[in-house]
C-alpha cells in the first residue's frame, strides 16, 4: 500500500542563487508523488528507473526545506517480493541554465587493425530564456582493469580533435555528436576475462568558462549475434551464468556495495559470464561492479507473465521505462542487450512495437529481445510469438529431464532456424536448503544443452534464494531455487554448478604432475583462455614449510587438447585454476 517518507534538508549556503536545482530519485517503488514545502512537484510510475524534478521555484534557500514522498507498492508483478519505498539514492543537484543531461559513448573497434572509433552523443538542456553558444570538449582516459578502485591510475589519451561548437536554444534540448579515433596503442578491449575500462570527461564551456562537466566510464568491445552464435570481439563464445534476484533478508531489494560485491564475486568464481539477471533494471553500483569484473547481462524492464496489464501495442509507459533504463545504463559495457519483457502471453504486437522502439529510437547498436515461455509450445508459430521480432531466441525452460530440454530447444530451432538460442532461465525446481540442496540431474541437463551448437549459453534460475509470497513458496517465506540461501550461505549445489560451468573439462594432479584439458570447440562453455594461471601448493614434509607457486598458462583455445605441467616438488597437495581477474574457478582433484 501507501507509505509516506519525509526528510528535512538545507540548501548549502555557498550554492549560487542563480543555479537551477533538481531533485533526482534513482528508484522509488512503484508509484511516487513528491512534494516540497507542501507544494506538489511531480509524480512518477515505475519502481526501478530514475526520475527528476526541477524544484528551483519550490526550494527555500534561507530556511530548512521539507521533502515529502508518497510511495505506493500496490502494483505487483512477478514472483519476487514487491519491496516498497525509496530503494536507491536521492540527491539535490545544482546547475547553471545550460547543463549536460548525459553523454552516451559507443565504440566501434577495428578487430583487424586494433584501432577504435568512439561516437559520443551528448544531450544538452537549456532552462534559460536565451539561446547559448557553447563548446563541448571530450577528454578520454584509460583506466585498465579495475581490480582495486583506490589503486586506479587514469592515463589520459592524446586525442586529435573532438571538440564541437553548438547552439542550445532557449528552453530547448539538443544532442551533439562527437567522433574520436583511437590508435592501436590506445585500445584495450573489454572482455569478461579482461574487463578494460575507460573514462570520458565531457566539458561544457560558455564564453570560455566551464559551466558543467560529466564523467562516465565505458568499455571498447564488439558484440555480434550471428545465426551460428554469439561473438565477442570476433570470437564465437558459449557461456554460462546465473539469474539473480535483487533481494536480501537484511537489506530488502536495496543493493549495498558489500552485498553486490559478494554476489558478483561468488558468481564469477563459478565462471558466470552471461545472464539476464532479473526482470527489472538493476542498481547502478551492481552494474559498475559487473563492468569491473566482467559479467555480461541483458537488461530488462518489469513486464512479466500472463495477464500483465502493460502488454499492449505501443504502450507509452513501457516505452518510458525502456527510455529511462537505456539512457541511464547506455555506457555500461556489461550491458550487451535489452529485453522488453519476460514470459508474457498474447504478446506479439507488444514485443514487436517495443523492440522496434529500442532499435529506432533508443539504441540501434545493441541486440534486443524478450524472454519467451511460449516459443516451444504447441500451436505457436513465427507469426504468433515475439521471438520473430527479436535478435535471438531467449527461452525459459524448466524440467527435471535432459530430453525435455532437447525436445523444446529443437522445436524452437525448427521454427526459427536463423536465430541462436540463449536459455535466459533454466532450472529443475526449488532445491531447498542444507546438506541435501543440490540441483537434481544438473550434470545431465547441462551436458544435453551443450550438445546443441546454436545454444549460446544458459543462466541457471537462480543464484540466490529470495523472499516471495508466490504460490509454491515454502513455509520459510523464501523461494529456495538458489545455489546460495538468502543469507548468502553456499549450498552444495554451488560446487556442483561451479564444476559444470568451469572453462576446462578436467583438472587433476598426481605426484608432481598436473593435467589440464580445455573443453572442446562445441562444448558449453567454450572460449579461449587467456591470462589464466594454476596455483599450486606442495605437501608439507616433516620439519619443512610447504611451498606454493604459480604456473602461467599459455593461451588455450577450445579443443587445444590436454596439457601436462610438472612442478619441482616432492608432491602436490592442491592445484587451482585462477582467472585473469583473480577468481579461483576450479580446484583440481587427485588423478584417478
XYZ file of C-alpha atoms in Angstrom:
592
model
C 0.000 0.000 0.000
C 0.950 3.622 0.532
C 3.811 4.836 2.694
C 4.948 8.394 3.410
C 8.563 9.481 3.769
C 9.767 12.873 4.955
C 13.188 14.490 5.088
C 14.399 17.937 6.090
C 17.337 19.486 4.252
C 19.030 22.859 3.886
C 20.491 24.176 0.650
C 24.254 24.739 1.100
C 24.929 28.402 1.782
C 27.701 28.594 -0.825
C 25.487 27.488 -3.720
C 24.971 30.497 -6.038
C 21.368 31.662 -6.072
C 21.190 31.746 -9.860
C 21.648 27.984 -10.110
C 18.761 25.741 -11.094
C 18.029 22.999 -8.568
C 16.784 19.500 -9.327
C 15.784 16.580 -7.155
C 16.838 13.218 -8.587
C 15.459 9.876 -7.429
C 17.264 6.724 -8.552
C 14.282 4.445 -7.754
C 11.006 4.535 -5.824
C 8.673 1.519 -5.960
C 6.216 1.716 -7.684
C 4.300 4.983 -7.838
C 5.811 8.139 -6.348
C 4.288 11.524 -5.592
C 6.753 14.200 -4.500
C 6.043 17.436 -2.616
C 8.460 20.095 -1.412
C 7.406 22.503 1.342
C 3.810 21.466 0.812
C 3.975 22.122 -2.922
C 3.441 19.209 -5.330
C 6.406 18.994 -7.703
C 5.737 15.794 -9.651
C 4.981 12.096 -9.859
C 6.459 9.003 -11.451
C 5.301 5.468 -12.244
C 7.907 2.699 -12.360
C 9.847 1.247 -9.470
C 13.333 0.681 -10.878
C 14.271 3.625 -13.081
C 15.432 7.178 -12.242
C 13.477 10.405 -12.489
C 13.990 14.045 -11.512
C 12.123 17.313 -10.997
C 13.152 20.932 -11.330
C 12.459 22.359 -7.860
C 14.093 25.760 -8.292
C 10.883 27.637 -7.561
C 9.859 25.435 -4.644
C 13.136 25.451 -2.687
C 13.669 27.835 0.237
C 17.296 28.932 0.482
C 17.116 30.744 3.815
C 15.477 28.044 5.940
C 15.085 24.253 6.110
C 13.057 22.524 3.415
C 10.609 19.667 3.969
C 10.641 16.978 1.277
C 7.734 14.503 1.303
C 7.387 11.383 -0.836
C 4.370 9.130 -1.042
C 5.321 5.671 -2.359
C 2.708 3.083 -3.335
C 3.729 -0.537 -3.930
C 0.247 -1.903 -4.602
C 1.346 -2.822 -8.146
C 2.646 -6.394 -8.131
C 4.282 -8.392 -10.892
C 6.418 -11.497 -10.693
C 7.362 -13.987 -8.013
C 9.781 -11.665 -6.239
C 8.792 -9.586 -3.217
C 7.421 -6.133 -4.045
C 9.646 -4.233 -1.637
C 8.186 -0.745 -1.424
C 9.626 2.665 -0.705
C 12.766 4.532 -1.719
C 15.274 1.833 -2.617
C 18.061 3.890 -4.223
C 19.738 7.228 -3.671
C 18.091 10.658 -3.713
C 20.153 13.751 -4.498
C 19.801 17.511 -4.887
C 21.755 18.922 -7.824
C 22.620 22.488 -8.789
C 23.438 23.574 -12.356
C 23.610 26.667 -14.486
C 20.875 27.172 -17.066
C 22.778 25.043 -19.609
C 23.810 21.569 -18.475
C 24.838 18.150 -19.749
C 21.990 15.686 -19.242
C 24.003 12.660 -20.393
C 26.789 11.532 -22.672
C 26.379 8.214 -24.460
C 29.645 6.627 -25.562
C 29.616 3.980 -28.276
C 32.708 2.215 -29.567
C 33.482 0.537 -32.875
C 36.718 -1.418 -32.621
C 38.554 -2.460 -35.767
C 39.489 -6.024 -34.872
C 41.948 -6.306 -37.767
C 43.986 -3.154 -37.172
C 43.435 -2.861 -33.409
C 42.114 0.709 -33.640
C 38.741 2.029 -32.495
C 36.317 4.842 -33.155
C 34.325 6.462 -30.366
C 30.961 8.073 -31.040
C 29.810 10.330 -28.192
C 26.282 11.706 -28.137
C 25.858 14.498 -25.582
C 22.410 15.691 -24.589
C 22.227 19.350 -23.536
C 19.384 21.166 -21.780
C 18.928 24.936 -21.628
C 16.487 26.105 -18.933
C 17.193 29.761 -19.615
C 15.351 32.362 -21.658
C 18.273 32.981 -24.051
C 19.928 30.754 -26.643
C 23.501 29.895 -25.692
C 26.597 29.328 -27.839
C 28.541 26.503 -26.189
C 31.594 24.339 -26.761
C 31.898 20.667 -25.839
C 35.357 19.199 -25.306
C 35.959 15.497 -24.581
C 38.881 14.007 -22.656
C 39.445 10.234 -22.654
C 41.454 8.317 -20.060
C 42.407 4.646 -19.883
C 41.653 3.019 -16.524
C 42.804 -0.513 -17.290
C 41.361 -3.473 -15.414
C 39.895 -2.102 -12.184
C 40.649 -4.687 -9.516
C 41.117 -2.067 -6.795
C 39.381 1.275 -7.278
C 41.704 3.013 -4.846
C 44.719 1.960 -6.896
C 43.427 3.058 -10.314
C 45.707 5.447 -12.176
C 43.964 7.264 -15.015
C 46.109 7.520 -18.123
C 44.954 10.445 -20.314
C 44.974 9.653 -24.022
C 46.238 12.032 -26.680
C 43.325 12.953 -28.955
C 43.063 14.618 -32.321
C 40.102 16.996 -32.323
C 36.753 16.044 -30.890
C 35.605 19.483 -29.701
C 32.311 20.685 -31.140
C 30.524 24.054 -31.181
C 26.772 24.019 -30.568
C 23.870 26.430 -30.114
C 21.458 25.393 -27.369
C 18.088 27.094 -27.951
C 16.242 28.882 -25.163
C 14.134 26.423 -23.195
C 15.328 23.667 -25.518
C 17.142 20.352 -25.628
C 19.611 19.229 -28.289
C 22.023 16.351 -28.890
C 25.568 16.970 -30.104
C 27.725 14.339 -31.824
C 31.470 13.872 -31.373
C 33.679 11.279 -33.094
C 37.160 10.301 -31.919
C 39.807 7.970 -33.340
C 41.992 5.829 -31.053
C 45.129 4.187 -32.402
C 46.126 0.601 -31.673
C 48.420 1.603 -28.809
C 45.455 3.224 -27.036
C 42.951 0.372 -27.407
C 42.411 -2.472 -24.951
C 39.192 -4.396 -25.494
C 36.656 -5.098 -22.761
C 36.167 -8.843 -22.276
C 34.651 -10.869 -19.456
C 38.143 -12.113 -18.546
C 39.917 -8.818 -19.320
C 37.460 -6.009 -18.472
C 39.492 -2.971 -19.552
C 37.723 0.300 -18.827
C 37.989 3.890 -19.975
C 36.546 7.195 -18.778
C 35.174 10.074 -20.831
C 35.016 13.531 -19.300
C 32.913 15.922 -21.363
C 33.265 19.610 -20.501
C 30.680 22.236 -21.461
C 32.072 25.753 -21.895
C 30.230 29.039 -22.449
C 32.289 32.113 -23.353
C 35.458 30.227 -22.439
C 34.225 29.337 -18.936
C 33.474 25.786 -17.847
C 29.770 25.575 -16.980
C 29.350 21.852 -16.472
C 31.274 18.586 -16.852
C 30.267 14.944 -16.781
C 32.456 11.867 -16.376
C 31.333 8.370 -17.398
C 33.123 5.061 -17.670
C 32.831 2.840 -20.736
C 34.450 -0.121 -22.437
C 35.528 -0.871 -26.001
C 34.111 -4.166 -27.228
C 32.313 -5.709 -30.178
C 29.259 -7.949 -29.759
C 27.644 -9.743 -32.698
C 24.637 -12.068 -32.771
C 25.015 -14.378 -35.771
C 22.909 -17.360 -36.878
C 25.595 -19.692 -35.545
C 26.117 -17.985 -32.204
C 27.340 -15.158 -30.014
C 30.591 -13.383 -30.913
C 32.585 -11.245 -28.503
C 35.444 -9.278 -30.043
C 35.378 -11.605 -33.038
C 35.443 -14.883 -31.109
C 32.466 -17.235 -31.034
C 31.855 -17.957 -27.358
C 29.398 -20.184 -25.484
C 28.932 -19.035 -21.931
C 27.084 -19.814 -18.672
C 25.560 -17.622 -15.992
C 23.040 -17.222 -13.204
C 19.869 -15.292 -12.740
C 19.972 -13.247 -9.539
C 17.052 -11.711 -7.656
C 17.589 -8.280 -6.090
C 16.714 -9.463 -2.619
C 18.329 -9.858 0.778
C 16.967 -10.892 4.157
C 18.703 -7.873 5.717
C 18.532 -5.110 3.092
C 15.436 -5.916 1.033
C 15.885 -5.011 -2.635
C 18.433 -2.273 -1.957
C 21.942 -3.076 -3.158
C 24.661 -2.053 -0.689
C 28.175 -2.379 -2.106
C 29.086 -5.207 0.254
C 26.183 -7.354 -0.994
C 26.822 -6.522 -4.641
C 30.489 -7.437 -4.432
C 29.911 -10.663 -2.526
C 27.287 -11.851 -5.001
C 29.217 -10.938 -8.157
C 32.402 -12.472 -6.735
C 30.587 -15.738 -5.986
C 29.054 -15.819 -9.460
C 32.383 -15.089 -11.138
C 34.102 -17.761 -9.018
C 31.626 -20.149 -10.634
C 32.681 -18.871 -14.093
C 29.416 -16.998 -14.658
C 29.807 -14.880 -17.771
C 26.416 -14.045 -19.304
C 22.972 -13.612 -17.721
C 19.634 -11.900 -17.903
C 19.979 -11.279 -14.163
C 16.407 -10.332 -13.346
C 13.191 -8.830 -14.673
C 13.932 -5.212 -13.793
C 16.595 -2.533 -14.344
C 19.457 -3.269 -11.984
C 21.150 -0.955 -9.490
C 23.911 1.258 -10.923
C 26.506 0.118 -8.375
C 25.821 -3.511 -9.299
C 26.409 -2.761 -12.962
C 29.536 -0.761 -12.106
C 30.979 -3.832 -10.400
C 29.910 -6.079 -13.276
C 31.782 -3.719 -15.611
C 34.875 -4.129 -13.437
C 34.653 -7.902 -13.035
C 33.431 -8.903 -16.475
C 29.855 -10.187 -16.197
C 27.677 -9.600 -19.268
C 23.951 -9.046 -18.919
C 20.742 -8.389 -20.822
C 18.882 -5.555 -19.089
C 15.105 -5.921 -18.827
C 12.047 -3.914 -17.811
C 9.499 -5.459 -15.376
C 6.834 -6.680 -17.780
C 6.118 -10.200 -16.587
C 3.774 -13.109 -17.063
C 0.330 -13.842 -18.382
C -2.170 -11.090 -17.733
C 0.351 -8.273 -17.326
C -1.678 -5.070 -17.843
C 1.235 -3.444 -19.685
C 1.153 -5.890 -22.588
C -0.370 -3.937 -25.456
C 0.925 -2.395 -28.648
C 2.899 0.866 -28.410
C 2.489 1.109 -24.627
C 3.747 4.604 -23.677
C 4.543 3.576 -20.088
C 6.791 0.647 -21.014
C 8.396 2.840 -23.666
C 9.129 5.310 -20.851
C 10.675 2.537 -18.715
C 12.835 1.457 -21.642
C 13.965 5.021 -22.274
C 14.801 5.638 -18.611
C 16.718 2.345 -18.365
C 18.647 2.754 -21.597
C 19.537 6.405 -21.007
C 20.907 5.515 -17.572
C 22.693 2.264 -18.485
C 23.905 3.006 -22.011
C 27.600 3.308 -21.131
C 27.927 0.052 -19.175
C 29.989 -2.414 -21.231
C 28.468 -5.229 -19.158
C 25.076 -4.494 -20.773
C 25.202 -6.252 -24.145
C 21.475 -6.287 -24.933
C 17.989 -5.178 -23.904
C 14.867 -7.191 -23.095
C 11.329 -5.849 -23.267
C 9.692 -8.440 -21.008
C 9.551 -11.910 -19.503
C 7.131 -14.808 -20.064
C 4.345 -12.638 -21.426
C 1.443 -14.291 -23.257
C -0.563 -12.960 -26.231
C 2.253 -10.548 -26.738
C 3.336 -10.395 -30.398
C 2.298 -6.798 -31.067
C 3.720 -5.625 -27.751
C 7.111 -7.240 -28.406
C 7.191 -6.006 -31.988
C 6.439 -2.388 -31.112
C 8.704 -2.253 -28.057
C 11.633 -3.963 -29.790
C 11.229 -1.646 -32.755
C 11.181 1.369 -30.417
C 14.517 0.264 -28.982
C 16.026 -0.228 -32.433
C 14.697 3.003 -33.941
C 14.796 5.471 -31.075
C 16.766 4.298 -28.054
C 19.711 2.076 -29.021
C 20.076 0.646 -32.538
C 23.501 -0.775 -31.720
C 22.715 -3.482 -29.127
C 20.576 -6.544 -29.674
C 17.038 -6.629 -28.307
C 14.696 -9.479 -27.416
C 12.381 -10.805 -24.740
C 12.341 -13.966 -22.617
C 9.794 -16.404 -24.013
C 7.958 -19.179 -22.201
C 5.773 -19.937 -25.224
C 8.070 -20.285 -28.259
C 8.223 -24.078 -27.892
C 4.519 -24.645 -27.161
C 2.054 -26.375 -29.433
C 0.062 -24.080 -31.660
C 2.789 -21.418 -31.660
C 4.339 -20.273 -34.930
C 6.652 -17.469 -36.052
C 3.532 -15.419 -36.761
C 2.320 -15.677 -33.160
C 5.433 -15.367 -30.996
C 7.650 -12.351 -30.322
C 10.835 -14.338 -30.973
C 10.229 -13.388 -34.607
C 10.786 -9.731 -33.684
C 13.853 -10.441 -31.508
C 17.512 -10.707 -32.455
C 17.895 -14.045 -30.679
C 15.613 -16.594 -29.095
C 15.683 -16.103 -25.320
C 13.949 -19.079 -23.721
C 12.870 -20.017 -20.200
C 12.790 -23.821 -19.858
C 12.195 -25.909 -16.715
C 12.273 -29.683 -16.393
C 13.980 -32.458 -14.468
C 14.730 -34.359 -17.672
C 17.507 -33.622 -20.112
C 15.463 -34.944 -23.024
C 12.713 -32.404 -22.315
C 15.237 -29.603 -22.762
C 16.429 -31.054 -26.063
C 12.909 -31.552 -27.390
C 11.873 -27.970 -26.608
C 15.111 -26.492 -27.957
C 14.691 -28.487 -31.192
C 11.136 -27.215 -31.570
C 12.284 -23.603 -31.336
C 15.187 -24.214 -33.697
C 12.829 -25.633 -36.346
C 10.570 -22.593 -36.040
C 13.388 -20.008 -36.078
C 16.400 -21.718 -37.757
C 18.186 -18.392 -38.283
C 18.253 -17.395 -34.587
C 20.722 -18.591 -31.958
C 19.219 -19.615 -28.614
C 20.019 -18.344 -25.139
C 18.405 -20.026 -22.140
C 17.576 -16.872 -20.209
C 16.273 -19.164 -17.468
C 16.691 -22.875 -16.970
C 16.138 -24.982 -13.904
C 14.549 -28.013 -12.331
C 12.782 -26.799 -9.201
C 13.358 -25.457 -5.735
C 16.290 -27.309 -4.186
C 15.749 -26.362 -0.550
C 18.484 -25.604 1.965
C 21.020 -27.621 3.928
C 23.272 -30.544 3.004
C 20.809 -32.013 0.514
C 20.416 -28.819 -1.547
C 21.529 -29.949 -4.985
C 20.051 -29.407 -8.448
C 18.596 -32.791 -9.470
C 20.096 -34.209 -12.670
C 22.003 -30.971 -13.252
C 25.024 -32.536 -14.952
C 22.931 -34.425 -17.489
C 20.778 -31.366 -18.252
C 23.756 -29.063 -18.744
C 25.511 -31.644 -20.907
C 22.398 -32.047 -23.050
C 22.059 -28.287 -23.542
C 25.679 -28.149 -24.626
C 25.105 -30.685 -27.406
C 23.325 -28.072 -29.485
C 25.968 -25.746 -31.003
C 23.474 -22.955 -31.725
C 22.707 -22.625 -27.983
C 24.977 -19.752 -26.969
C 24.593 -20.315 -23.224
C 22.252 -20.629 -20.306
C 21.581 -18.897 -16.984
C 20.506 -21.066 -14.072
C 17.477 -19.960 -12.089
C 18.779 -18.895 -9.701
C 21.889 -17.732 -7.874
C 20.118 -16.843 -4.601
C 17.026 -17.764 -2.649
C 14.617 -14.843 -2.361
C 11.624 -13.711 -0.387
C 8.228 -14.274 -2.002
C 4.545 -14.878 -1.436
C 4.113 -16.518 -4.836
C 2.254 -19.833 -4.879
C 4.501 -22.778 -4.046
C 6.769 -20.799 -1.735
C 7.893 -22.907 1.271
C 6.992 -22.040 4.856
C 10.321 -20.207 5.168
C 8.827 -17.416 3.021
C 11.741 -17.819 0.613
C 11.730 -19.425 -2.808
C 14.607 -21.863 -2.477
C 15.899 -22.120 -6.053
C 19.335 -20.685 -5.269
C 22.829 -22.117 -5.024
C 23.150 -19.755 -2.026
C 20.439 -19.071 0.545
C 19.005 -15.661 1.455
C 21.915 -15.055 3.844
C 24.361 -15.992 1.033
C 25.424 -19.256 2.688
C 26.745 -21.513 -0.067
C 24.780 -24.717 -0.703
C 26.239 -27.987 -2.058
C 24.659 -27.061 -5.409
C 27.172 -24.230 -5.779
C 30.173 -26.562 -6.096
C 28.189 -28.788 -8.457
C 27.421 -25.875 -10.772
C 30.944 -24.447 -10.430
C 32.423 -27.665 -11.848
C 29.965 -27.715 -14.749
C 30.493 -24.040 -15.613
C 34.319 -24.168 -15.418
C 36.112 -23.340 -18.698
C 38.155 -26.582 -18.601
C 36.776 -30.079 -18.786
C 39.274 -31.665 -16.435
C 41.964 -30.599 -13.970
C 43.881 -33.137 -11.895
C 47.262 -33.774 -10.283
C 49.357 -36.743 -9.250
C 52.733 -36.545 -7.590
C 54.409 -33.555 -9.218
C 52.364 -33.601 -12.431
C 49.295 -31.524 -13.318
C 46.940 -32.334 -16.181
C 44.549 -29.804 -17.683
C 42.089 -30.396 -20.541
C 40.374 -27.406 -22.210
C 36.806 -28.000 -23.339
C 36.028 -28.794 -26.948
C 35.074 -26.398 -29.709
C 31.380 -27.242 -29.400
C 31.339 -27.627 -25.644
C 29.420 -25.411 -23.243
C 31.154 -23.327 -22.007
C 33.635 -22.697 -24.790
C 36.043 -19.772 -25.137
C 39.772 -19.102 -25.333
C 41.587 -18.983 -22.011
C 43.978 -16.023 -21.958
C 45.899 -14.999 -18.865
C 44.791 -17.931 -16.692
C 47.134 -19.394 -14.111
C 47.478 -22.518 -11.983
C 48.203 -22.020 -8.291
C 49.784 -25.000 -6.616
C 50.784 -25.980 -3.110
C 53.022 -28.904 -2.166
C 52.665 -31.472 0.548
C 54.276 -30.403 3.778
C 57.168 -32.623 4.823
C 58.061 -33.082 8.483
C 60.172 -30.185 9.693
C 59.815 -28.134 6.484
C 57.494 -25.431 5.272
C 55.268 -26.247 2.312
C 55.958 -24.190 -0.785
C 53.474 -22.746 -3.251
C 53.763 -21.296 -6.712
C 52.052 -20.146 -9.895
C 52.155 -21.533 -13.416
C 51.252 -19.052 -16.140
C 49.238 -20.883 -18.764
C 49.633 -20.250 -22.493
C 46.593 -19.143 -24.433
C 44.341 -22.195 -24.683
C 41.689 -22.251 -27.400
C 38.765 -24.658 -27.223
C 39.819 -28.090 -28.420
C 43.515 -27.389 -27.760
C 43.990 -30.831 -26.225
C 45.230 -31.958 -22.835
C 48.255 -30.214 -21.349
C 50.642 -31.527 -18.722
C 52.788 -29.459 -16.352
C 55.465 -30.662 -13.947
C 56.358 -28.904 -10.705
C 59.679 -29.361 -8.961
C 58.318 -30.689 -5.714
C 58.170 -33.854 -3.646
C 54.437 -33.939 -4.208
C 51.473 -31.662 -4.774
C 48.793 -31.067 -2.173
C 46.456 -28.877 -4.241
C 46.040 -27.122 -7.592
C 43.551 -24.370 -8.504
C 42.684 -22.764 -11.845
C 42.621 -18.962 -11.459
C 41.042 -16.490 -13.890
C 42.836 -13.310 -15.030
C 40.728 -11.278 -12.590
C 41.836 -13.454 -9.671
C 38.883 -15.819 -9.230
C 39.559 -19.423 -8.210
C 37.211 -21.106 -10.679
C 38.135 -24.788 -10.261
C 40.041 -26.852 -7.713
C 41.811 -29.961 -9.011
C 41.254 -33.376 -7.628
C 43.830 -36.179 -7.416
C 44.260 -38.075 -10.695
C 42.376 -41.346 -10.838
